[in-house]
mmCIF file of C-alpha atoms in Angstrom:
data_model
loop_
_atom_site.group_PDB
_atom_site.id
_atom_site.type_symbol
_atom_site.label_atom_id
_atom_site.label_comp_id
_atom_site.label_asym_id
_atom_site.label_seq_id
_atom_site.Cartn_x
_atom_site.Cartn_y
_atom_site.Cartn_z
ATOM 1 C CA UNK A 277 -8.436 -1.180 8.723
ATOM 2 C CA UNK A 278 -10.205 -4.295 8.291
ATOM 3 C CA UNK A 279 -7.958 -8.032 7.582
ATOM 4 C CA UNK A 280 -8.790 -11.407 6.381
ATOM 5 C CA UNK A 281 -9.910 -14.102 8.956
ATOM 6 C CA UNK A 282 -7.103 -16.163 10.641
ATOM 7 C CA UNK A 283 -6.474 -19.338 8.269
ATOM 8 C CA UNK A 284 -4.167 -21.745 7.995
ATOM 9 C CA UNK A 285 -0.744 -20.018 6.237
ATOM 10 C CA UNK A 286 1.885 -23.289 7.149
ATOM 11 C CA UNK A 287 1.447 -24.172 3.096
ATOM 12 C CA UNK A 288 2.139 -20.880 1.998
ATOM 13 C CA UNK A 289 6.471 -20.425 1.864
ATOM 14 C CA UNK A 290 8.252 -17.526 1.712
ATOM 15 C CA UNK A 291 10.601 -16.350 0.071
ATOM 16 C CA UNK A 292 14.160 -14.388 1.314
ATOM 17 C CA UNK A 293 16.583 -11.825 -0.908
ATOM 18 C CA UNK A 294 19.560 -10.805 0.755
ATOM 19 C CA UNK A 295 22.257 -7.824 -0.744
ATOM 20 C CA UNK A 296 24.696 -6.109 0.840
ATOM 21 C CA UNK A 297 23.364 -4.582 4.728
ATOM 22 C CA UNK A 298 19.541 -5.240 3.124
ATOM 23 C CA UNK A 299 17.556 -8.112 3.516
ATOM 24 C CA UNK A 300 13.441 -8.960 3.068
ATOM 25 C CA UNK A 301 11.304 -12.071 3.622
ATOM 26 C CA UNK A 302 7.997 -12.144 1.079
ATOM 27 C CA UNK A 303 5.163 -13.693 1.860
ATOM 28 C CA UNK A 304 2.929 -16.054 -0.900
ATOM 29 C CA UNK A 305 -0.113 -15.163 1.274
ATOM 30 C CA UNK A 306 -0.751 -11.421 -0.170
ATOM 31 C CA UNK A 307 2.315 -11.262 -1.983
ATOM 32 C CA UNK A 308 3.266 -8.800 0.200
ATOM 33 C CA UNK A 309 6.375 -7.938 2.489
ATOM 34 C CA UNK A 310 7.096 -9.751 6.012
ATOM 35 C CA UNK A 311 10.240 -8.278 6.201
ATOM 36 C CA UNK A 312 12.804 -5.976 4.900
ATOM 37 C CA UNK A 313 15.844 -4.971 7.201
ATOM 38 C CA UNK A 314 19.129 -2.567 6.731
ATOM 39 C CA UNK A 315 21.939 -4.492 9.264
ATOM 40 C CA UNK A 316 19.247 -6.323 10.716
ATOM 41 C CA UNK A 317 16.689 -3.713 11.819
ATOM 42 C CA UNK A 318 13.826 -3.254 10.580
ATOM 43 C CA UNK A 319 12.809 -0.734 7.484
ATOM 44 C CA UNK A 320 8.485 -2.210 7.789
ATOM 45 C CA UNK A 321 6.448 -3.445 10.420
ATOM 46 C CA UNK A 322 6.954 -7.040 10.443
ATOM 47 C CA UNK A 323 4.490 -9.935 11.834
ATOM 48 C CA UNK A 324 5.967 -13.734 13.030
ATOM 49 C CA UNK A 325 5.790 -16.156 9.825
ATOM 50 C CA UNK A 326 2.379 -17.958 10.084
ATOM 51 C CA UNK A 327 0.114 -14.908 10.890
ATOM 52 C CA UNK A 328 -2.102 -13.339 8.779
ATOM 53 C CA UNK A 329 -0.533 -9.667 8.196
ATOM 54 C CA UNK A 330 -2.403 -7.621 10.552
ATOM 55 C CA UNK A 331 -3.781 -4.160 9.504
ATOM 56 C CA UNK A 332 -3.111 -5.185 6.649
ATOM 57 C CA UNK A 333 0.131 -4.952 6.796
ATOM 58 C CA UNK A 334 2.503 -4.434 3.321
ATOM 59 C CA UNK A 335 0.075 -5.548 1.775
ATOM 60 C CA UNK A 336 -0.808 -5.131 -1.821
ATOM 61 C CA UNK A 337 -4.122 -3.435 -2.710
ATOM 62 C CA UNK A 338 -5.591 -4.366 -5.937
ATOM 63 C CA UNK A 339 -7.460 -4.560 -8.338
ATOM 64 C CA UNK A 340 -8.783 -1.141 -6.343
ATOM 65 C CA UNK A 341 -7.447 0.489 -3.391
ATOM 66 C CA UNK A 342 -9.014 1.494 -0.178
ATOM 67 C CA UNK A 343 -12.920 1.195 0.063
ATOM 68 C CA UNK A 344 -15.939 0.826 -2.359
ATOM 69 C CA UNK A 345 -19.162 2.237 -0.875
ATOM 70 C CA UNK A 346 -21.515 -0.290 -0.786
ATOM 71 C CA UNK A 347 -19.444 -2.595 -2.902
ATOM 72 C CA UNK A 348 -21.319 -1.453 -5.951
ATOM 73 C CA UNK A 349 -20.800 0.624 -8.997
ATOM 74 C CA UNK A 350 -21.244 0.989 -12.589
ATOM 75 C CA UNK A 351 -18.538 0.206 -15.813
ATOM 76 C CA UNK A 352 -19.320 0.211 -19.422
ATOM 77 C CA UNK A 353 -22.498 0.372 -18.410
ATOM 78 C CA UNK A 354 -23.093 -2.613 -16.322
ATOM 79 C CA UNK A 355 -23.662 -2.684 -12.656
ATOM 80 C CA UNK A 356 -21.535 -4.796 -10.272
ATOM 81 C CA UNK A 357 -21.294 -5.903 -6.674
ATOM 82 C CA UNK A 358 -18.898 -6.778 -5.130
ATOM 83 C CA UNK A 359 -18.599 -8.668 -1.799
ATOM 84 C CA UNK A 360 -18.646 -6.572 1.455
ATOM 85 C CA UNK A 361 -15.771 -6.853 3.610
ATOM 86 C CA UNK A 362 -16.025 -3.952 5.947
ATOM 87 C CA UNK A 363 -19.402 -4.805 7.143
ATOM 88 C CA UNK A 364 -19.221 -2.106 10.106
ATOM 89 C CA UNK A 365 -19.135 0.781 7.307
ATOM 90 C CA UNK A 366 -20.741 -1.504 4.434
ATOM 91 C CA UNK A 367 -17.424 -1.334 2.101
ATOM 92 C CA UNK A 368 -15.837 -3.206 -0.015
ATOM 93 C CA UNK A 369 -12.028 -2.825 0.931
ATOM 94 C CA UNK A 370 -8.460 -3.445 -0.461
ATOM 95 C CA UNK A 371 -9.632 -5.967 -3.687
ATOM 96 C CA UNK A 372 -8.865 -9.380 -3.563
ATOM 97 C CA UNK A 373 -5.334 -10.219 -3.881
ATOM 98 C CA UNK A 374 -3.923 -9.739 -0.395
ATOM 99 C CA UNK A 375 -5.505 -12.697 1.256
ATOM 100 C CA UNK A 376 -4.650 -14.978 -2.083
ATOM 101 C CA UNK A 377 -1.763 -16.774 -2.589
ATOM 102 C CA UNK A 378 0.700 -15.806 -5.096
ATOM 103 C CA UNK A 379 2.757 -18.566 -7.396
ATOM 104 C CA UNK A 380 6.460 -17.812 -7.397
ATOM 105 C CA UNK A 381 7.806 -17.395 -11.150
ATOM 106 C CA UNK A 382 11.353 -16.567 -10.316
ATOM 107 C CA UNK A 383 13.806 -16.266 -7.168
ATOM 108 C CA UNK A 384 17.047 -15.723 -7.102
ATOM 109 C CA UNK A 385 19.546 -14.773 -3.942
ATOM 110 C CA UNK A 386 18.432 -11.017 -4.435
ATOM 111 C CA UNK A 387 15.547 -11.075 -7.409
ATOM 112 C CA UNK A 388 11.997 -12.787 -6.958
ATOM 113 C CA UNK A 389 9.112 -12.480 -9.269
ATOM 114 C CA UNK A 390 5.694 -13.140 -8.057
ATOM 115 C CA UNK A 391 2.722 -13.720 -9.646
ATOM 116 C CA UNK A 392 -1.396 -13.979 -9.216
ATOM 117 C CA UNK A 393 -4.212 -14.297 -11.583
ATOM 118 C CA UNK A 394 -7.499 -12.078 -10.487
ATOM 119 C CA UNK A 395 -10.164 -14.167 -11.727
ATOM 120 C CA UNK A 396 -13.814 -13.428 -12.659
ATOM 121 C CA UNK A 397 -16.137 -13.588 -8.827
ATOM 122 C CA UNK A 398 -18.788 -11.532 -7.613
ATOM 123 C CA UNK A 399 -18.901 -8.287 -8.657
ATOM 124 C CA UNK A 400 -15.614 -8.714 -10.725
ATOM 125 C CA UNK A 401 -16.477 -10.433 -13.987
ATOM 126 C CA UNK A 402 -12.794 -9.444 -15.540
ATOM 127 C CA UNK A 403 -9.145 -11.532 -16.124
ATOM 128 C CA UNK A 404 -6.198 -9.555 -15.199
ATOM 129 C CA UNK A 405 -2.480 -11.061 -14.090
ATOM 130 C CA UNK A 406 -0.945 -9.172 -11.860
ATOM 131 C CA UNK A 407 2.776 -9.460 -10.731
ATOM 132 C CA UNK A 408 5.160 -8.450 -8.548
ATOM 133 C CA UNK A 409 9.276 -8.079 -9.073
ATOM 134 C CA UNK A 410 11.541 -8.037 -6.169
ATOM 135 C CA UNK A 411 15.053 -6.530 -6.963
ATOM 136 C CA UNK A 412 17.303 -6.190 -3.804
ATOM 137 C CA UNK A 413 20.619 -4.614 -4.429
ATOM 138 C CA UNK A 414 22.670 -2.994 -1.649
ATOM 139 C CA UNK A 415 21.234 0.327 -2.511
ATOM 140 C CA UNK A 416 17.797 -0.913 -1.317
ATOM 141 C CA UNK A 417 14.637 -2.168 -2.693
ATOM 142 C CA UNK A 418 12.584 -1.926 -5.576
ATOM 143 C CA UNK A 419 9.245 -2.828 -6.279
ATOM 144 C CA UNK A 420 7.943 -3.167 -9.511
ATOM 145 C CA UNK A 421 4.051 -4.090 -9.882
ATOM 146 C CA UNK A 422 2.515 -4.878 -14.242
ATOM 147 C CA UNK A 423 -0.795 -5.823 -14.321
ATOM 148 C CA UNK A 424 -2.102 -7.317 -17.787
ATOM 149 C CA UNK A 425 -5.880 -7.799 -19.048
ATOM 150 C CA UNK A 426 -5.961 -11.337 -20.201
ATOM 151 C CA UNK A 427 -9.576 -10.857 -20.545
ATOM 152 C CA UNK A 428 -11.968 -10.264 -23.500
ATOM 153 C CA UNK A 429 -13.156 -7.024 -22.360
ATOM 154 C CA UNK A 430 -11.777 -3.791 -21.070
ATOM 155 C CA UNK A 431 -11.210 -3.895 -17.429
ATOM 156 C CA UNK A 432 -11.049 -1.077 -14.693
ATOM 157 C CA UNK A 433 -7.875 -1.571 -12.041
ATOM 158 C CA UNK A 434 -6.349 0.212 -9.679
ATOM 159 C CA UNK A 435 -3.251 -0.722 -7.121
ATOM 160 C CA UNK A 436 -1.994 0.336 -3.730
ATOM 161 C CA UNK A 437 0.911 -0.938 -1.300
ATOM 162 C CA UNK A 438 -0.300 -0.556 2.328
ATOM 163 C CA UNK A 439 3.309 -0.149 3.618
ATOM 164 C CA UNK A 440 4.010 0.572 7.205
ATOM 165 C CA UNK A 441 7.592 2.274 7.471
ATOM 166 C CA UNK A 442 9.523 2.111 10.442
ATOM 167 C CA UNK A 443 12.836 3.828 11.251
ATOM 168 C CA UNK A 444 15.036 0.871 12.830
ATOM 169 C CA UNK A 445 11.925 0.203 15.335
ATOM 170 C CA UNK A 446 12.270 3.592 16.495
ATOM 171 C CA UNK A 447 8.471 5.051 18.323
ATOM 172 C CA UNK A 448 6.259 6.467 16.203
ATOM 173 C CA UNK A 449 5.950 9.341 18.434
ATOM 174 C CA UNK A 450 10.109 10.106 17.871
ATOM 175 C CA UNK A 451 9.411 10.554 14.498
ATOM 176 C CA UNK A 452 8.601 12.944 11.603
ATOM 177 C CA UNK A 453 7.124 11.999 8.196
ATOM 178 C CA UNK A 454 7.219 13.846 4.965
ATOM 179 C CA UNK A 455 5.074 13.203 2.317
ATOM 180 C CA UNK A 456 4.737 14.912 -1.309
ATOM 181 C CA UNK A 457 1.364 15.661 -1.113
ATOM 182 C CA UNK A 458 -0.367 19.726 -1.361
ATOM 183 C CA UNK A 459 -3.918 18.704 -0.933
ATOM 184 C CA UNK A 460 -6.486 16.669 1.399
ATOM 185 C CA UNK A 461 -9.029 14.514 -0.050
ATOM 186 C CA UNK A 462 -11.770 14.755 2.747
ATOM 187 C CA UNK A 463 -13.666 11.906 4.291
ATOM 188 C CA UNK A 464 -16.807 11.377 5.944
ATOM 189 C CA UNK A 465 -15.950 10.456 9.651
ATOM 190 C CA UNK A 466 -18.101 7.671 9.277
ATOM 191 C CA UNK A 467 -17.428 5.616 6.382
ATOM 192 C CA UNK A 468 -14.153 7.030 5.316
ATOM 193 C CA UNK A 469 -15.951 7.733 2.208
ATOM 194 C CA UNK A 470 -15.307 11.287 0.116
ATOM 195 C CA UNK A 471 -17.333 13.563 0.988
ATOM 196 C CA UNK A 472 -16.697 15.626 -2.911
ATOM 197 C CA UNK A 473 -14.491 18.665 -1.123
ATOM 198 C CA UNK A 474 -10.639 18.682 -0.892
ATOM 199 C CA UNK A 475 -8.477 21.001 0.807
ATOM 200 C CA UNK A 476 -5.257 23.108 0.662
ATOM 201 C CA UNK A 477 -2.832 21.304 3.026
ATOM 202 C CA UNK A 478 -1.112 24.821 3.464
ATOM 203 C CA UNK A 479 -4.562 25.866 5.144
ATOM 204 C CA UNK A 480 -4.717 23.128 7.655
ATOM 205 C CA UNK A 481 -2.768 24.095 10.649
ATOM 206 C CA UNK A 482 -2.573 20.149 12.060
ATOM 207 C CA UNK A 483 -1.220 18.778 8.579
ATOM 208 C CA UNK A 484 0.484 22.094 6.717
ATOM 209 C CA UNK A 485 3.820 20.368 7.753
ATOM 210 C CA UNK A 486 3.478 16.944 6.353
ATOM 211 C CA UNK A 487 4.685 17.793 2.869
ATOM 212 C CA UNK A 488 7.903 18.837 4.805
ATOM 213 C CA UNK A 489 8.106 17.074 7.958
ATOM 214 C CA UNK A 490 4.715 16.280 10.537
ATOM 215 C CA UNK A 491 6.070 15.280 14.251
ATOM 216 C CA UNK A 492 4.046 12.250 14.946
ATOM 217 C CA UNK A 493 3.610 12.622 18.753
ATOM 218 C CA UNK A 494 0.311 12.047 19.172
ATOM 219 C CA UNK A 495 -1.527 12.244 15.896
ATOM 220 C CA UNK A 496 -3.761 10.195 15.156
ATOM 221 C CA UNK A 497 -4.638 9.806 11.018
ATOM 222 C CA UNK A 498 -6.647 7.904 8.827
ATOM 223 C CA UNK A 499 -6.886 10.378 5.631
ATOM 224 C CA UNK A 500 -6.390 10.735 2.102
ATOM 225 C CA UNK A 501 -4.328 12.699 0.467
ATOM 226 C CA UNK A 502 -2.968 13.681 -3.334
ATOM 227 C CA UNK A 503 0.174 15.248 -4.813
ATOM 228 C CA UNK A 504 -1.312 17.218 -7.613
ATOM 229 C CA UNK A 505 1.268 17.874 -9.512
ATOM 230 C CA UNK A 506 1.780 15.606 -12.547
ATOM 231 C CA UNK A 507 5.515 15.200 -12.997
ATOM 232 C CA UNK A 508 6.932 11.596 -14.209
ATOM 233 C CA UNK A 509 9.835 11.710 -11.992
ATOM 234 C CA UNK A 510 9.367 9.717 -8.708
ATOM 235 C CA UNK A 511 7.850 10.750 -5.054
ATOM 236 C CA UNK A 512 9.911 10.727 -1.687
ATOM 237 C CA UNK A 513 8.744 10.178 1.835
ATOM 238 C CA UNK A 514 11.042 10.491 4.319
ATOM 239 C CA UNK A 515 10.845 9.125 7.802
ATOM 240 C CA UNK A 516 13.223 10.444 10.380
ATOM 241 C CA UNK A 517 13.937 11.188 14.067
ATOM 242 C CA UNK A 518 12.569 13.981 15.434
ATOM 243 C CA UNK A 519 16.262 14.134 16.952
ATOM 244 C CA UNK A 520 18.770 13.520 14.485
ATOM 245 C CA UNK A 521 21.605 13.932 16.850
ATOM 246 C CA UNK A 522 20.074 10.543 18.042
ATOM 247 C CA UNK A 523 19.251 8.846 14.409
ATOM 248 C CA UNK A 524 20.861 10.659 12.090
ATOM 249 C CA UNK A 525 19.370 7.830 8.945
ATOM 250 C CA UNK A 526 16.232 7.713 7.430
ATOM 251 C CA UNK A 527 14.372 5.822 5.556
ATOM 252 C CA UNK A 528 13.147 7.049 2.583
ATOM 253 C CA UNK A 529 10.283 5.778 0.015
ATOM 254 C CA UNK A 530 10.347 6.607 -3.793
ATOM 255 C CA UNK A 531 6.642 5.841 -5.433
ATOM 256 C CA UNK A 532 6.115 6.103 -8.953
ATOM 257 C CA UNK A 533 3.917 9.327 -10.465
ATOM 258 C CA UNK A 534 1.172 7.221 -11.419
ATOM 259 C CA UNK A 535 0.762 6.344 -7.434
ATOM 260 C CA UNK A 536 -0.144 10.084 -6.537
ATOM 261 C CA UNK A 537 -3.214 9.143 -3.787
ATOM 262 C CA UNK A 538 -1.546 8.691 -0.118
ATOM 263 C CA UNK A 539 -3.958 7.002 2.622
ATOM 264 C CA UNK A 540 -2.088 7.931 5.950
ATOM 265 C CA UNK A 541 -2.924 5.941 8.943
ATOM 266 C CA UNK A 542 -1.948 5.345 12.164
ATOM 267 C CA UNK A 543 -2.902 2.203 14.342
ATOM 268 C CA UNK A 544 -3.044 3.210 17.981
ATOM 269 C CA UNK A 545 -4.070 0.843 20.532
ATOM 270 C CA UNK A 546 -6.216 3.832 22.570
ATOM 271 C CA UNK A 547 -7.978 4.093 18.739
ATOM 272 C CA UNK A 548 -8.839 0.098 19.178
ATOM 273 C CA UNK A 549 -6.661 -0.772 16.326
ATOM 274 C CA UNK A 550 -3.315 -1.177 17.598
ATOM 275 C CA UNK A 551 -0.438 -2.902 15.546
ATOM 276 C CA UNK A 552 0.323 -6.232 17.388
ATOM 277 C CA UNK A 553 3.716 -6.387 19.318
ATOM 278 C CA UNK A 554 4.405 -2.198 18.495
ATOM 279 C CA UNK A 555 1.168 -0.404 19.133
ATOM 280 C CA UNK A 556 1.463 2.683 17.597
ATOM 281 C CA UNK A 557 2.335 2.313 13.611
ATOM 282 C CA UNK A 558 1.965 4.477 10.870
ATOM 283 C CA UNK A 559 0.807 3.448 7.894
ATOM 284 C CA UNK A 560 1.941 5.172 4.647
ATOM 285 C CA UNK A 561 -0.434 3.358 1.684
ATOM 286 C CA UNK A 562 0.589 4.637 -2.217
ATOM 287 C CA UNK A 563 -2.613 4.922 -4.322
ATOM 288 C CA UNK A 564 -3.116 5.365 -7.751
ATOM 289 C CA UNK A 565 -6.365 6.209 -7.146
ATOM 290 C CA UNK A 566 -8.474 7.452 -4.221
ATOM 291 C CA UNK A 567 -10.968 5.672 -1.898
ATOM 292 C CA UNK A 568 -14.422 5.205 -4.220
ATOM 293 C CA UNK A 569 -12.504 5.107 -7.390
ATOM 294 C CA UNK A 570 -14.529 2.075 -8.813
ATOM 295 C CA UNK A 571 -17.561 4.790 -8.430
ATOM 296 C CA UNK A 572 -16.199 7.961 -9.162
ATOM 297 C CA UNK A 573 -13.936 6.350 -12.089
ATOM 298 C CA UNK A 574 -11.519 9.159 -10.945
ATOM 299 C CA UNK A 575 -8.152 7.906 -11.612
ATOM 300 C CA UNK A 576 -9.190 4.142 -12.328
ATOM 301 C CA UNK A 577 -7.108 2.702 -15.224
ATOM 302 C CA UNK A 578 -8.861 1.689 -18.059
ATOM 303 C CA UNK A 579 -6.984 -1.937 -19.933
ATOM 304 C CA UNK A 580 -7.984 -2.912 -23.095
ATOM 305 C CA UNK A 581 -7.747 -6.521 -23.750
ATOM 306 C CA UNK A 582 -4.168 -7.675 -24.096
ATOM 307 C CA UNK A 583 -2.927 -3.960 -22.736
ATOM 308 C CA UNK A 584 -0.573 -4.001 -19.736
ATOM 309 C CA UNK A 585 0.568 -0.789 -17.229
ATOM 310 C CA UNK A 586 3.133 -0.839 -14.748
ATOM 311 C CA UNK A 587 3.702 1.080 -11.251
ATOM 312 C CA UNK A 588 6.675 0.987 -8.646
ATOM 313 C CA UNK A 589 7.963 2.158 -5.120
ATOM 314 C CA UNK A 590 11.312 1.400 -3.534
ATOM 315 C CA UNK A 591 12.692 1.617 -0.249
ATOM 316 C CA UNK A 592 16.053 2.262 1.294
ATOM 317 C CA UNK A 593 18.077 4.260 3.951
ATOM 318 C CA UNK A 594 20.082 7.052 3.703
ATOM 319 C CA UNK A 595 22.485 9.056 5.973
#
């Protein structure tokens, strides 16, 4: 998991929606979440106001998700390069937008609307506006991402949300996830490239349980994975404690059905990539399309000029 240099954030405000027991802090620097709390523990990994999010921490991915091999690929027959910012596995990673600042269209005490332009750069010669819409009720959160080609010319996107759940601060390693997912995109070890083979979840022995509840003691992930079937009605992760005589909440995720790619990672100091202040994390990215989209073109969406898509996710707890 690669992040943007350290710079300067004490320009870049925030801004805070309270509703009922929930409350979240968003950051103008990525756009992304700082904070979102139920009675004043934490639902995300947070970070102190003035860092850079580390791991990339709730941030939004766009306009691709995960990594671009080499940085280069071909659309309507052109070739582009982008910038590499993984230079130990030559990738591009994540887009551009979570190290940009976002302008602030609307905020109210529990509604905020966010908004960035992607402009034309290296490798990226297309005009999209991209933004974001807070809505904080006491039920919980919801997300809602449009993106809109204000270009001339058809443009490829793609959009992920590189959240890092956490059940009231609880360990990693006292909880169990559950994703909707039925198969495993596999990577090279290497890159974290695909490799062109996927596999049956239900034939893995490690991961068979994820789809219904993986104990996190002690695994260690950085994967892909996709819910194949193709259903409009939202996606639920849950995260729980392993002992629900202890914690008997859990947070649960909703993702939209055009976000059917999962990345699953866990940061894990004795992995060198600890998350600062917790150590262990896990990292639970929605993807609406895998890692080398921009080359395979497998799940990119195609905008026409003037043509707009939308994609959501929403958090909350639940007893």
């Amino acid at each position: 998991m690669s992040s943007p240099a350290t710079i300067d954030l004490a320009e870049y405000p925030y801004v805070r929606l309270d509703s009922g027991e929930y409350s979240v802090e968003i950051s103008t620097y990525g756009g992304g979440l700082r904070v979102c709390e139920y009675g004043g523990k934490p639902l995300v990994e947070s970070y102190p106001r003035g860092d850079v999010p580390p791991l990339s921490s709730n941030a939004i991915l766009a306009p691709w998700t995960n990594r671009t091999e080499d940085g280069a690929f071909d659309f309507a027959g052109q070739s582009h390069q982008l910038d590499i910012n993984e230079p130990a596995r030559t990738n591009a990673i994540h887009g551009f937008v979570r190290s940009e600042r976002w302008d602030i269209r609307e905020s109210t005490d529990d509604h905020a609307v966010l908004e960035r332009v992607i402009t034309p750069r290296n490798g990226w010669p297309w005009k999209l506006t991209l933004t974001v819409d807070y809505l904080l009720t006491p039920q919980g959160l919801r997300v809602t991402y449009e993106v809109t080609n204000v270009g001339d010319d058809a443009a490829p996107f793609a959009l992920g949300v590189h959240t890092y759940p956490t059940l009231f601060g609880a360990a990693v390693d006292d909880c169990v996830v559950s994703v909707p997912v039925d198969m495993k995109l596999e990577l090279d070890p290497t890159r974290l490239l695909p490799t062109g083979e996927e596999t049956k979840l239900a034939t893995i022995p490690m991961l068979a349980d994820l789809p219904e509840g993986l104990a996190l003691a002690g695994v260690l992930l950085d994967d892909c994975f996709q819910a194949s079937d193709k259903g409009d009605d939202d996606r639920v992760t849950v995260l729980r404690h392993r002992d629900e005589g202890v914690e008997k909440r859990r947070v649960v995720m909703s993702t939209s059905a055009n976000l059917p790619w999962f990345q699953i990672f866990t940061a894990d100091p004795a992995a060198g990539h600890g998350y600062p202040g917790r150590g262990r994390a896990l990292a639970v990215e929605p993807m609406s399309a895998p890692p080398n989209a921009l080359r395979s073109g497998r799940d990119v969406v195609v905008l026409q000029p003037g043509e707009k898509t939308q994609f959501h996710w929403g958090i909350k707890i639940e007893e």
